[in-house]
Coordinates of C-alpha atoms and ligand atoms in Angstrom, one line a residue:
X1 CA -11.9 -69.3 -40.0
X2 CA -12.8 -66.8 -37.7
X3 CA -15.1 -67.9 -34.4
X4 CA -18.3 -67.1 -36.0
X5 CA -19.6 -65.7 -39.3
X6 CA -21.8 -62.6 -37.2
X7 CA -20.2 -61.7 -34.0
X8 CA -23.9 -59.0 -32.5
X9 CA -22.2 -56.9 -29.2
X10 CA -25.1 -56.7 -27.0
X11 CA -29.5 -58.5 -26.4
X12 CA -31.1 -56.0 -27.3
X13 CA -34.1 -55.0 -30.3
X14 CA -31.4 -54.5 -32.4
X15 CA -29.1 -56.8 -31.9
X16 CA -31.3 -59.2 -31.8
X17 CA -33.7 -59.1 -34.1
X18 CA -30.2 -58.7 -36.4
X19 CA -29.8 -61.8 -35.2
X20 CA -32.6 -63.5 -35.7
X21 CA -33.1 -62.3 -39.0
X22 CA -29.3 -63.1 -40.2
X23 CA -29.3 -66.3 -38.7
X24 CA -32.8 -67.4 -40.4
X25 CA -31.5 -65.9 -43.8
X26 CA -28.4 -68.0 -43.2
X27 CA -29.2 -71.7 -42.0
X28 CA -25.9 -73.1 -42.3
X29 CA -24.1 -70.0 -40.7
X30 CA -23.0 -69.1 -37.5
X31 CA -24.9 -67.1 -35.1
X32 CA -22.9 -65.6 -31.2
X33 CA -24.5 -63.0 -29.5
X34 CA -21.9 -61.7 -25.9
X35 CA -24.4 -59.7 -23.5
X36 CA -22.0 -58.2 -20.9
X37 CA -25.8 -58.7 -18.2
X38 CA -28.7 -61.2 -17.7
X39 CA -29.1 -61.3 -21.8
X40 CA -32.6 -59.3 -21.0
X41 CA -30.8 -57.2 -19.8
X42 CA -31.1 -53.1 -21.4
X43 CA -32.9 -50.6 -22.5
X44 CA -35.4 -52.2 -24.5
X45 CA -36.7 -53.9 -21.4
X46 CA -38.0 -50.8 -20.2
X47 CA -39.5 -49.1 -23.0
X48 CA -42.8 -48.3 -21.9
X49 CA -44.5 -45.7 -24.5
X50 CA -44.7 -48.1 -27.0
X51 CA -42.9 -47.5 -31.4
X52 CA -44.3 -45.5 -33.7
X53 CA -46.0 -46.5 -37.4
X54 CA -48.8 -44.8 -39.2
X55 CA -51.4 -46.5 -39.0
X56 CA -54.7 -44.6 -37.9
X57 CA -56.6 -44.0 -41.5
X58 CA -56.7 -40.1 -39.7
X59 CA -52.4 -40.4 -40.3
X60 CA -50.3 -40.3 -43.1
X61 CA -46.6 -41.3 -43.4
X62 CA -46.3 -37.1 -44.4
X63 CA -47.4 -36.5 -41.2
X64 CA -44.7 -38.4 -39.2
X65 CA -42.8 -36.8 -41.7
X66 CA -43.4 -33.7 -40.7
X67 CA -43.9 -34.2 -36.7
X68 CA -40.4 -36.6 -36.8
X69 CA -38.5 -33.1 -38.8
X70 CA -40.5 -31.0 -36.3
X71 CA -38.6 -32.4 -33.1
X72 CA -35.6 -32.7 -34.7
X73 CA -35.3 -29.0 -35.3
X74 CA -33.9 -28.9 -39.6
X75 CA -30.5 -31.7 -38.7
X76 CA -33.1 -34.5 -39.2
X77 CA -32.1 -36.7 -42.3
X78 CA -35.0 -35.9 -44.8
X79 CA -34.2 -38.8 -46.6
X80 CA -34.0 -41.8 -43.7
X81 CA -36.6 -39.3 -42.1
X82 CA -38.9 -41.2 -45.6
X83 CA -37.6 -43.8 -45.7
X84 CA -37.5 -45.1 -42.2
X85 CA -41.5 -44.4 -41.5
X86 CA -42.7 -46.4 -45.0
X87 CA -41.3 -49.0 -43.4
X88 CA -42.8 -48.8 -40.3
X89 CA -46.2 -50.7 -40.9
X90 CA -43.6 -53.6 -43.0
X91 CA -41.3 -53.8 -39.5
X92 CA -44.0 -54.0 -37.6
X93 CA -45.8 -56.9 -39.1
X94 CA -42.8 -59.5 -38.8
X95 CA -42.0 -58.2 -35.4
X96 CA -45.4 -59.6 -34.3
X97 CA -44.7 -62.5 -35.8
X98 CA -41.7 -63.2 -34.1
X99 CA -44.0 -63.2 -30.7
X100 CA -44.5 -59.5 -29.2
X101 CA -48.3 -58.7 -28.8
X102 CA -50.1 -55.3 -29.3
X103 CA -52.7 -53.8 -27.3
X104 CA -55.6 -53.8 -29.4
X105 CA -59.6 -51.0 -29.1
X106 CA -62.6 -53.2 -29.3
X107 CA -63.1 -52.8 -33.0
X108 CA -60.3 -54.7 -33.7
X109 CA -57.5 -52.7 -34.8
X110 CA -54.6 -51.0 -32.5
X111 CA -55.1 -49.3 -29.3
X112 CA -52.8 -46.0 -30.2
X113 CA -51.5 -44.1 -28.2
X114 CA -50.4 -40.9 -28.4
X115 CA -46.9 -38.7 -26.9
X116 CA -44.9 -35.9 -27.1
X117 CA -44.8 -34.4 -30.3
X118 CA -46.5 -36.2 -32.0
X119 CA -50.0 -34.4 -34.1
X120 CA -52.2 -37.6 -34.5
X121 CA -52.6 -41.3 -32.4
X122 CA -50.0 -43.8 -33.8
X123 CA -48.0 -45.4 -30.8
X124 CA -48.0 -49.2 -31.3
X125 CA -48.0 -50.6 -27.3
X126 CA -48.3 -54.3 -25.3
X127 CA -49.5 -51.8 -22.1
X128 CA -47.5 -50.1 -21.1
X129 CA -44.1 -52.6 -21.1
X130 CA -44.0 -52.4 -24.6
X131 CA -39.9 -53.3 -24.4
X132 CA -40.9 -56.0 -21.9
X133 CA -43.3 -57.4 -24.0
X134 CA -40.2 -57.0 -27.3
X135 CA -37.8 -58.2 -25.2
X136 CA -39.3 -62.0 -24.4
X137 CA -41.0 -62.7 -28.0
X138 CA -37.3 -61.8 -29.6
X139 CA -35.6 -64.3 -27.6
X140 CA -38.0 -66.6 -27.2
X141 CA -36.9 -66.5 -31.2
X142 CA -33.6 -66.4 -30.5
X143 CA -33.9 -69.7 -28.2
X144 CA -35.8 -72.2 -31.1
X145 CA -33.1 -71.3 -33.4
X146 CA -30.0 -73.6 -33.5
X147 CA -27.0 -71.1 -35.6
X148 CA -28.0 -68.2 -32.4
X149 CA -24.9 -68.4 -29.3
X150 CA -26.3 -66.3 -27.1
X151 CA -22.9 -65.5 -23.4
X152 CA -24.3 -63.9 -21.0
X153 CA -22.2 -61.9 -19.4
X154 CA -19.2 -61.4 -21.7
X155 CA -18.4 -57.8 -21.9
X156 CA -16.7 -57.2 -25.2
X157 CA -13.4 -55.3 -24.3
X158 CA -12.1 -54.4 -27.3
X159 CA -12.6 -54.0 -30.9
X160 CA -9.6 -55.9 -33.2
X161 CA -8.6 -54.1 -36.5
X162 CA -5.3 -53.6 -38.2
X163 CA -4.5 -51.7 -34.6
X164 CA -3.7 -55.1 -33.1
X165 CA -2.3 -57.0 -35.2
X166 CA 0.0 -54.6 -37.1
X167 CA 0.4 -50.7 -35.5
X168 CA -1.4 -47.9 -33.7
X169 CA -3.6 -46.1 -36.6
X170 CA -3.8 -43.3 -35.1
X171 CA -6.7 -41.1 -37.6
X172 CA -9.5 -42.7 -39.0
X173 CA -8.7 -44.8 -42.2
X174 CA -11.0 -46.1 -45.4
X175 CA -9.1 -48.8 -45.0
X176 CA -9.0 -50.0 -41.0
X177 CA -11.4 -53.3 -40.9
X178 CA -13.3 -55.4 -37.8
X179 CA -12.1 -59.1 -37.4
X180 CA -14.6 -59.5 -34.2
X181 CA -13.1 -58.5 -30.5
X182 CA -12.3 -59.1 -27.4
X183 CA -14.5 -60.7 -24.7
X184 CA -14.3 -60.6 -21.2
X185 CA -15.7 -63.9 -19.7
X186 CA -17.0 -62.4 -16.6
X187 CA -17.5 -66.1 -15.2
X188 CA -14.2 -67.6 -15.6
X189 CA -12.7 -63.7 -15.7
X190 CA -10.4 -64.9 -19.0
X191 CA -10.4 -62.3 -21.9
X192 CA -10.7 -64.4 -25.3
X193 CA -10.9 -63.1 -28.6
X194 CA -14.0 -63.4 -30.7
X195 CA -13.9 -63.2 -34.1
X196 CA -15.7 -62.8 -36.2
X197 CA -16.5 -61.5 -40.8
X198 CA -19.3 -59.5 -39.6
X199 CA -19.6 -57.2 -36.1
X200 CA -22.5 -56.3 -35.1
X201 CA -22.2 -53.7 -32.7
X202 CA -26.4 -53.4 -30.8
X203 CA -24.8 -52.2 -27.1
X204 CA -27.2 -50.0 -26.5
X205 CA -26.8 -45.8 -24.6
X206 CA -25.3 -43.8 -22.5
X207 CA -27.4 -42.8 -20.2
X208 CA -24.5 -43.5 -17.2
X209 CA -22.9 -41.0 -18.2
X210 CA -25.1 -38.8 -16.3
X211 CA -26.7 -40.3 -12.5
X212 CA -30.0 -38.8 -13.6
X213 CA -31.7 -41.4 -15.7
X214 CA -33.9 -43.2 -16.4
X215 CA -30.9 -46.0 -18.1
X216 CA -30.9 -49.6 -16.5
X217 CA -26.3 -49.5 -15.3
X218 CA -26.2 -51.6 -18.5
X219 CA -26.1 -48.1 -20.0
X220 CA -22.5 -47.1 -20.5
X221 CA -21.5 -46.6 -23.9
X222 CA -19.2 -49.0 -24.4
X223 CA -19.9 -49.8 -28.2
X224 CA -19.2 -46.3 -28.9
X225 CA -16.5 -45.8 -26.9
X226 CA -15.2 -48.6 -28.7
X227 CA -15.2 -47.3 -31.6
X228 CA -14.6 -44.5 -31.3
X229 CA -10.9 -46.0 -30.2
X230 CA -10.9 -47.7 -33.6
X231 CA -11.3 -44.3 -34.8
X232 CA -15.2 -44.2 -36.1
X233 CA -16.6 -41.7 -37.0
X234 CA -18.8 -40.8 -34.3
X235 CA -21.9 -37.6 -34.3
X236 CA -23.8 -35.4 -32.9
X237 CA -22.7 -37.0 -28.8
X238 CA -23.8 -33.0 -27.4
X239 CA -27.6 -33.9 -28.2
X240 CA -28.5 -35.9 -24.4
X241 CA -32.1 -35.9 -25.3
X242 CA -33.8 -35.5 -20.9
X243 CA -37.2 -37.3 -20.3
X244 CA -39.3 -34.3 -18.9
X245 CA -40.8 -36.8 -16.2
X246 CA -38.3 -39.2 -14.0
X247 CA -40.7 -40.1 -11.7
X248 CA -39.1 -37.7 -8.2
X249 CA -38.1 -40.0 -5.8
X250 CA -36.3 -38.5 -2.8
X251 CA -31.7 -39.5 -1.7
X252 CA -32.6 -39.7 -5.4
X253 CA -33.3 -43.5 -6.7
X254 CA -30.9 -44.7 -9.6
X255 CA -31.9 -45.1 -12.2
X256 CA -35.2 -43.5 -11.9
X257 CA -38.7 -44.5 -13.4
X258 CA -40.1 -43.7 -16.0
X259 CA -43.7 -42.2 -16.8
X260 CA -44.2 -42.5 -19.5
X261 CA -45.2 -39.2 -22.5
X262 CA -48.5 -42.2 -23.2
X263 CA -49.4 -40.8 -19.9
X264 CA -49.0 -36.4 -20.5
X265 CA -50.7 -38.7 -24.1
X266 CA -53.4 -39.8 -22.1
X267 CA -54.1 -36.6 -20.5
X268 CA -52.3 -35.8 -17.1
X269 CA -51.1 -32.2 -17.0
X270 CA -47.8 -30.4 -15.4
X271 CA -48.1 -28.4 -12.6
X272 CA -46.0 -27.0 -10.0
X273 CA -45.9 -27.8 -6.1
X274 CA -48.2 -25.5 -6.0
X275 CA -50.8 -26.8 -7.7
X276 CA -51.0 -24.5 -11.1
X277 CA -50.0 -25.4 -14.8
X278 CA -47.5 -23.6 -16.8
X279 CA -46.9 -25.4 -19.8
X280 CA -48.8 -22.5 -22.1
X281 CA -46.9 -21.0 -21.5
X282 CA -43.8 -22.0 -23.3
X283 CA -45.6 -24.0 -26.1
X284 CA -49.4 -24.2 -28.1
X285 CA -48.9 -27.8 -27.7
X286 CA -48.0 -27.7 -24.0
X287 CA -47.7 -30.7 -22.4
X288 CA -47.2 -33.1 -25.1
X289 CA -44.8 -30.7 -27.4
X290 CA -41.5 -32.4 -27.8
X291 CA -39.3 -33.7 -25.0
X292 CA -36.3 -31.1 -25.8
X293 CA -38.5 -28.2 -25.2
X294 CA -41.1 -30.0 -21.9
X295 CA -37.1 -30.8 -20.4
X296 CA -36.3 -26.6 -20.8
X297 CA -39.4 -25.5 -19.6
X298 CA -40.0 -28.0 -16.0
X299 CA -35.7 -27.0 -15.7
X300 CA -36.3 -22.7 -16.1
X301 CA -39.7 -23.6 -13.1
X302 CA -37.4 -25.1 -10.5
X303 CA -34.6 -22.6 -11.6
X304 CA -38.2 -19.6 -10.4
X305 CA -39.3 -21.9 -7.8
X306 CA -36.4 -23.8 -6.2
X307 CA -38.5 -26.9 -5.7
X308 CA -37.8 -30.2 -6.4
X309 CA -40.1 -31.0 -8.7
X310 CA -42.8 -30.1 -10.5
X311 CA -45.9 -32.7 -10.4
X312 CA -48.1 -34.6 -13.2
X313 CA -51.9 -34.2 -12.6
X314 CA -53.7 -37.6 -13.8
X315 CA -56.2 -36.8 -10.8
X316 CA -59.1 -35.7 -13.4
X317 CA -58.9 -38.8 -15.7
X318 CA -60.7 -41.7 -15.7
X319 CA -58.8 -43.6 -12.9
X320 CA -60.2 -47.7 -14.3
X321 CA -59.2 -46.2 -17.5
X322 CA -55.3 -45.6 -16.8
X323 CA -54.9 -48.5 -15.0
X324 CA -55.6 -51.3 -17.8
X325 CA -53.5 -48.7 -19.6
X326 CA -50.8 -48.3 -17.0
X327 CA -50.8 -51.3 -15.0
X328 CA -46.5 -51.2 -13.5
X329 CA -46.7 -47.3 -13.5
X330 CA -50.4 -47.4 -11.7
X331 CA -48.4 -49.8 -9.0
X332 CA -45.0 -48.5 -8.6
X333 CA -46.6 -44.7 -7.7
X334 CA -49.0 -46.8 -5.4
X335 CA -46.2 -49.4 -3.8
X336 CA -44.2 -45.8 -2.7
X337 CA -48.1 -44.1 -1.5
X338 CA -49.2 -42.0 -4.2
X339 CA -52.8 -42.1 -5.0
X340 CA -52.8 -41.0 -8.3
X341 CA -56.2 -40.0 -8.5
X342 CA -55.9 -37.7 -5.7
X343 CA -52.4 -37.1 -5.5
X344 CA -50.2 -35.7 -7.9
X345 CA -46.9 -37.7 -9.5
X346 CA -43.5 -36.4 -8.6
X347 CA -41.7 -35.8 -12.0
X348 CA -37.8 -34.7 -12.7
X349 CA -36.3 -33.9 -16.4
X350 CA -33.5 -37.0 -16.5
X351 CA -30.8 -38.6 -19.2
X352 CA -32.3 -40.6 -21.6
X353 CA -31.7 -41.4 -24.5
X354 CA -28.4 -40.3 -27.1
X355 CA -29.5 -38.7 -30.4
X356 CA -25.6 -39.3 -31.5
X357 CA -23.5 -42.3 -31.7
X358 CA -21.7 -44.0 -33.9
X359 CA -22.1 -43.5 -37.1
X360 CA -23.1 -45.0 -40.5
X361 CA -25.1 -44.6 -43.7
X362 CA -27.9 -45.9 -44.9
X363 CA -26.8 -50.3 -44.7
X364 CA -26.3 -49.9 -40.8
X365 CA -21.9 -49.7 -42.1
X366 CA -19.5 -47.8 -40.1
X367 CA -17.1 -45.8 -41.4
X368 CA -14.6 -49.3 -40.6
X369 CA -14.9 -52.9 -43.1
X370 CA -17.3 -55.2 -41.6
X371 CA -18.0 -53.0 -39.2
X372 CA -22.0 -52.5 -39.0
X373 CA -24.2 -50.1 -36.0
X374 CA -27.7 -50.6 -34.7
X375 CA -30.1 -49.5 -32.8
X376 CA -29.4 -46.3 -29.8
X377 CA -25.4 -46.3 -30.2
X378 CA -26.1 -45.7 -33.5
X379 CA -26.3 -41.9 -35.5
X380 CA -28.4 -43.0 -38.8
X381 CA -29.7 -39.1 -39.2
X382 CA -33.2 -39.8 -38.4
X383 CA -33.6 -38.3 -35.5
X384 CA -31.7 -35.0 -36.2
X385 CA -31.0 -32.6 -32.4
X386 CA -33.6 -34.4 -30.6
X387 CA -35.6 -38.0 -31.1
X388 CA -39.4 -37.8 -31.5
X389 CA -41.4 -39.6 -29.3
X390 CA -41.1 -44.0 -30.0
X391 CA -39.0 -43.4 -33.1
X392 CA -36.1 -45.3 -31.8
X393 CA -37.1 -48.6 -31.1
X394 CA -39.0 -48.0 -34.6
X395 CA -35.0 -47.3 -36.0
X396 CA -34.2 -50.1 -34.4
X397 CA -37.1 -52.7 -36.3
X398 CA -35.6 -50.8 -40.0
X399 CA -31.3 -51.1 -39.9
X400 CA -31.8 -54.0 -38.6
X401 CA -33.6 -55.2 -41.6
X402 CA -31.3 -52.9 -43.6
X403 CA -28.6 -54.3 -42.0
X404 CA -29.6 -58.0 -42.3
X405 CA -29.7 -57.2 -46.1
X406 CA -26.5 -55.6 -47.2
X407 CA -24.7 -58.4 -44.7
X408 CA -26.7 -61.5 -46.4
X409 CA -25.6 -60.3 -49.9
X410 CA -22.4 -59.0 -49.6
X411 CA -20.8 -61.7 -46.4
X412 CA -17.4 -63.5 -47.6
X413 CA -14.7 -65.0 -45.4
X414 CA -12.1 -62.4 -44.0
X415 CA -8.3 -62.7 -43.7
X416 CA -7.1 -60.4 -40.5
X417 CA -3.8 -58.8 -42.1
X418 CA -1.4 -60.8 -40.0
X419 CA -1.9 -62.8 -36.5
X420 CA -4.8 -61.5 -34.0
X421 CA -3.0 -61.8 -30.6
X422 CA -4.1 -63.1 -27.7
X423 CA -5.4 -59.6 -25.7
X424 CA -1.9 -58.9 -23.4
X425 CA -2.3 -58.8 -18.9
X426 CA 1.6 -58.7 -19.3
X427 CA 1.8 -55.6 -16.0
X428 CA -1.3 -55.6 -14.8
X429 CA -2.2 -57.1 -11.6
X430 CA -5.5 -58.3 -9.4
X431 CA -6.8 -54.8 -8.5
X432 CA -7.1 -54.1 -5.3
X433 CA -8.9 -50.7 -5.4
X434 CA -12.4 -51.3 -6.2
X435 CA -13.4 -47.9 -4.4
X436 CA -11.4 -45.9 -6.7
X437 CA -13.2 -47.5 -9.9
X438 CA -16.5 -47.0 -7.4
X439 CA -15.5 -43.4 -7.1
X440 CA -14.6 -41.5 -10.2
X441 CA -18.0 -43.0 -11.7
X442 CA -20.2 -40.9 -9.3
X443 CA -17.8 -38.5 -9.9
X444 CA -17.9 -37.9 -13.3
X445 CA -21.3 -38.2 -13.3
X446 CA -21.7 -35.5 -11.2
X447 CA -19.9 -33.1 -13.3
X448 CA -22.0 -34.0 -15.9
X449 CA -25.0 -33.3 -14.1
X450 CA -23.6 -29.7 -12.4
X451 CA -21.7 -28.5 -16.2
X452 CA -23.2 -31.1 -18.8
X453 CA -27.2 -30.9 -17.8
X454 CA -30.0 -29.1 -19.8
X455 CA -29.0 -26.0 -20.2
X456 CA -25.0 -25.7 -20.4
X457 CA -22.5 -22.6 -21.1
X458 CA -19.4 -22.5 -22.2
X459 CA -18.1 -22.1 -18.9
X460 CA -19.4 -25.2 -17.1
X461 CA -18.8 -27.0 -20.8
X462 CA -15.0 -26.3 -20.2
X463 CA -14.5 -26.7 -16.5
X464 CA -15.9 -30.2 -16.7
X465 CA -13.5 -30.9 -19.7
X466 CA -11.0 -30.0 -17.4
X467 CA -12.0 -31.8 -14.9
X468 CA -12.6 -35.0 -17.1
X469 CA -8.6 -34.8 -17.9
X470 CA -7.8 -35.8 -15.0
X471 CA -10.5 -38.1 -14.3
X472 CA -9.3 -40.2 -17.9
X473 CA -5.3 -39.8 -17.1
X474 CA -6.0 -41.9 -13.0
X475 CA -8.2 -44.3 -15.0
X476 CA -5.7 -44.6 -18.0
X477 CA -2.9 -45.3 -15.5
X478 CA -5.5 -47.9 -13.2
X479 CA -6.6 -49.3 -16.6
X480 CA -2.3 -50.1 -17.5
X481 CA -1.8 -51.4 -14.4
X482 CA -4.3 -53.8 -13.1
X483 CA -5.3 -56.5 -14.4
X484 CA -9.6 -55.7 -16.7
X485 CA -11.9 -56.8 -15.5
X486 CA -15.6 -54.9 -16.5
X487 CA -16.5 -52.5 -13.5
X488 CA -13.6 -50.5 -15.0
X489 CA -14.1 -51.0 -18.5
X490 CA -16.9 -49.0 -18.0
X491 CA -15.9 -46.3 -16.0
X492 CA -13.2 -45.8 -18.9
X493 CA -16.1 -46.0 -21.7
X494 CA -17.8 -43.4 -20.1
X495 CA -15.1 -41.3 -19.4
X496 CA -14.7 -40.9 -23.0
X497 CA -18.5 -40.6 -24.3
X498 CA -18.0 -37.4 -21.5
X499 CA -15.7 -36.0 -23.6
X500 CA -17.1 -36.5 -26.8
X501 CA -20.2 -34.7 -25.7
X502 CA -18.1 -32.1 -24.0
X503 CA -15.9 -31.9 -27.3
X504 CA -19.0 -31.7 -28.7
X505 CA -20.5 -29.3 -27.3
X506 CA -18.3 -27.5 -26.6
X507 CA -18.0 -26.9 -31.8
X508 CA -21.5 -26.4 -31.6
X509 CA -22.2 -22.5 -32.4
X510 CA -25.6 -22.7 -33.0
X511 CA -28.7 -24.5 -30.1
X512 CA -30.7 -27.0 -31.7
X513 CA -33.1 -29.1 -30.3
X514 CA -32.3 -31.2 -27.5
X515 CA -28.8 -28.9 -27.1
X516 CA -28.9 -25.6 -24.7
X517 CA -26.2 -23.0 -24.3
X518 CA -27.1 -20.0 -22.9
X519 CA -23.4 -18.4 -24.3
X520 CA -25.3 -18.9 -28.1
X521 CA -28.7 -17.0 -27.5
Ligands
FAD601 P1 -30.1 -52.6 -25.2 O1 -31.4 -52.3 -26.2 O2 -30.2 -51.2 -24.8 O3 -29.1 -53.3 -25.7 C1 -27.9 -52.9 -25.5 C2 -27.7 -54.4 -24.8 O4 -26.4 -54.0 -25.1 C3 -27.2 -54.7 -24.1 O5 -27.6 -56.5 -24.2 C4 -26.4 -54.4 -23.3 O6 -26.3 -55.9 -22.3 C5 -25.1 -54.7 -24.4 N1 -23.8 -54.0 -23.9 C6 -23.3 -53.4 -23.3 N2 -23.0 -52.7 -23.6 C7 -22.1 -53.7 -24.1 C8 -20.8 -54.7 -23.8 N3 -19.7 -54.1 -23.3 N4 -20.3 -55.5 -23.9 C9 -21.8 -56.4 -23.7 N5 -23.0 -56.9 -23.9 C10 -22.9 -55.5 -24.1 N6 -38.1 -46.0 -27.4 C11 -38.7 -46.2 -27.4 O7 -38.4 -45.6 -29.0 N7 -40.0 -46.0 -27.4 C12 -40.6 -45.9 -26.1 O8 -41.8 -46.2 -25.2 C13 -38.7 -46.5 -25.1 N8 -38.9 -46.5 -24.3 C14 -38.2 -46.0 -23.5 C15 -38.2 -46.0 -21.2 C16 -37.0 -46.6 -21.1 C17 -37.0 -46.3 -19.8 C18 -35.2 -46.9 -22.3 C19 -34.6 -46.3 -21.1 C20 -35.6 -46.2 -23.0 C21 -37.1 -45.8 -24.1 N9 -36.6 -46.0 -25.7 C22 -38.1 -46.3 -25.9 C23 -35.8 -45.9 -26.5 C24 -35.4 -47.1 -26.0 O9 -35.4 -48.3 -25.4 C25 -34.4 -47.7 -26.8 O10 -33.6 -47.0 -27.5 C26 -34.0 -49.3 -28.0 O11 -34.5 -49.8 -26.8 C27 -32.5 -48.8 -27.9 O12 -32.5 -50.7 -28.2 P2 -31.0 -51.1 -28.7 O13 -30.5 -53.1 -29.1 O14 -30.4 -50.8 -29.4 O15 -29.8 -51.1 -27.2
SIN602 C1 -41.5 -43.1 -22.7 O1 -42.7 -43.6 -22.9 O2 -42.1 -41.6 -22.0 C2 -40.3 -43.6 -23.9 C3 -41.1 -43.0 -25.5 C4 -39.6 -43.3 -25.2 O3 -38.2 -42.7 -24.9 O4 -39.6 -42.7 -26.4

């Protein structure tokens, strides 16, 4: 018998929603969540703007579909887009039933915000801390559901498939099956087998592959790297979304604090340091064009002016109302000495979201049997070449539902084709120079920043590939001879992510959405 019926890797919106659903549907089954940091630490916790859902009477599913397709620049899967958007209201209802609270207006309806690329107000939010509220509600539900165990500071190292049991598998193989994962208990230092009938990867994004990112430290692409090593199909890694308005703080604070796109939806204007508006030169929707367009515009302005940042002007807005809508952003700016009623907020683009990931079908199934993926680590076809703002939380809710429906229908006890070996630490020693790991992580981030940013070129991508190859060789040597640590695993995973972004960038022959190579112009 496996340790659990369901093993879930990650405790953001995707993993927790899936866990609640399967646990409630199957009270006799054991649901295990492992997560590598504190239980709430995730990209989800920092989500600001909200969830895009059609609720406004002027709005329609067709309009939201149209906006999503336009942002995705021709690469969205139309069927997936239709399905996700139509399921939005029902999934919102469920998360409210779980306990998440969203702001309402004076007439009692939802207070719907607006963000870039949206033709209507449709962003349901909890002030400017929507993700924090969602995590709070979901974790509360998890703690009160008796057949769910959650283990924090447990780091998934690798998936268990035929690789470990039988022989090395070198090609994607339709018969590959996932039996769980090897997990490092960071409190005891022991690596244990967590076997399961169904494994759900809900391990989030990859922002940390760039030093300059809105993503917290956990966003190191572990799930995608593990799935890649296990020979799952990985798609569209070249589409890294840079958020246009991360707060610029001298000295480079990481992660960067986000100034939500909803602030532009509220009326804030982008200006150069000299106070000149510029977005009208790039798109008729100005500040509310989609993110790829706004980020490229800012990048261009910065290259032309030589400045380190552009500015967000809120001085003309109703500041009392601003404080009600964006209390956290207001407090942050005030805390670093910016009075937004009189001063401009310095902002720069920062790596924010991965549009690609582990390829899944309409039920969240990966190309490996019994392995599912949900949330930012997955590629469903919704986002195409550039995600529309606030479609990510929506996607996670919809695919948690679809995966749960599939697994409760099909779950059976699976039998591995042999004994699953214990983790083999033979020939490894305690790491004596952690500085090698931290240095290589910084070097990787510098390579990605310098050669794989908003504007790419053939020369830069090929240079990045060479540098990544060296980092890969050094890190693999370390991995083969050193006892496994989260730091080393994250570095190894980040190098894999960097490699996938660069390789898939080189393979791309046309500029689309968030991908721009100046040699393809
Ligand atoms: P996450 O929430 O990132 O959770 C991943 C989990 O996996 C974490 O618990 C992590 O610790 C765990 N994990 C990772 N690796 C391992 C491992 N090896 N072993 C064990 N556990 C592991 N989207 C919107 O739609 N609307 C918004 O308003 C919005 N605002 C955002 C603001 C910010 C600042 C950021 C960073 C993102 C925002 N996004 C927004 C994007 C959105 O928040 C994320 O895409 C979404 O929350 C991802 O959810 P997830 O469950 O897939 O991953
Ligand atoms: C934001 O609030 O600007 C982030 C929204 C998102 O990433 O979808």
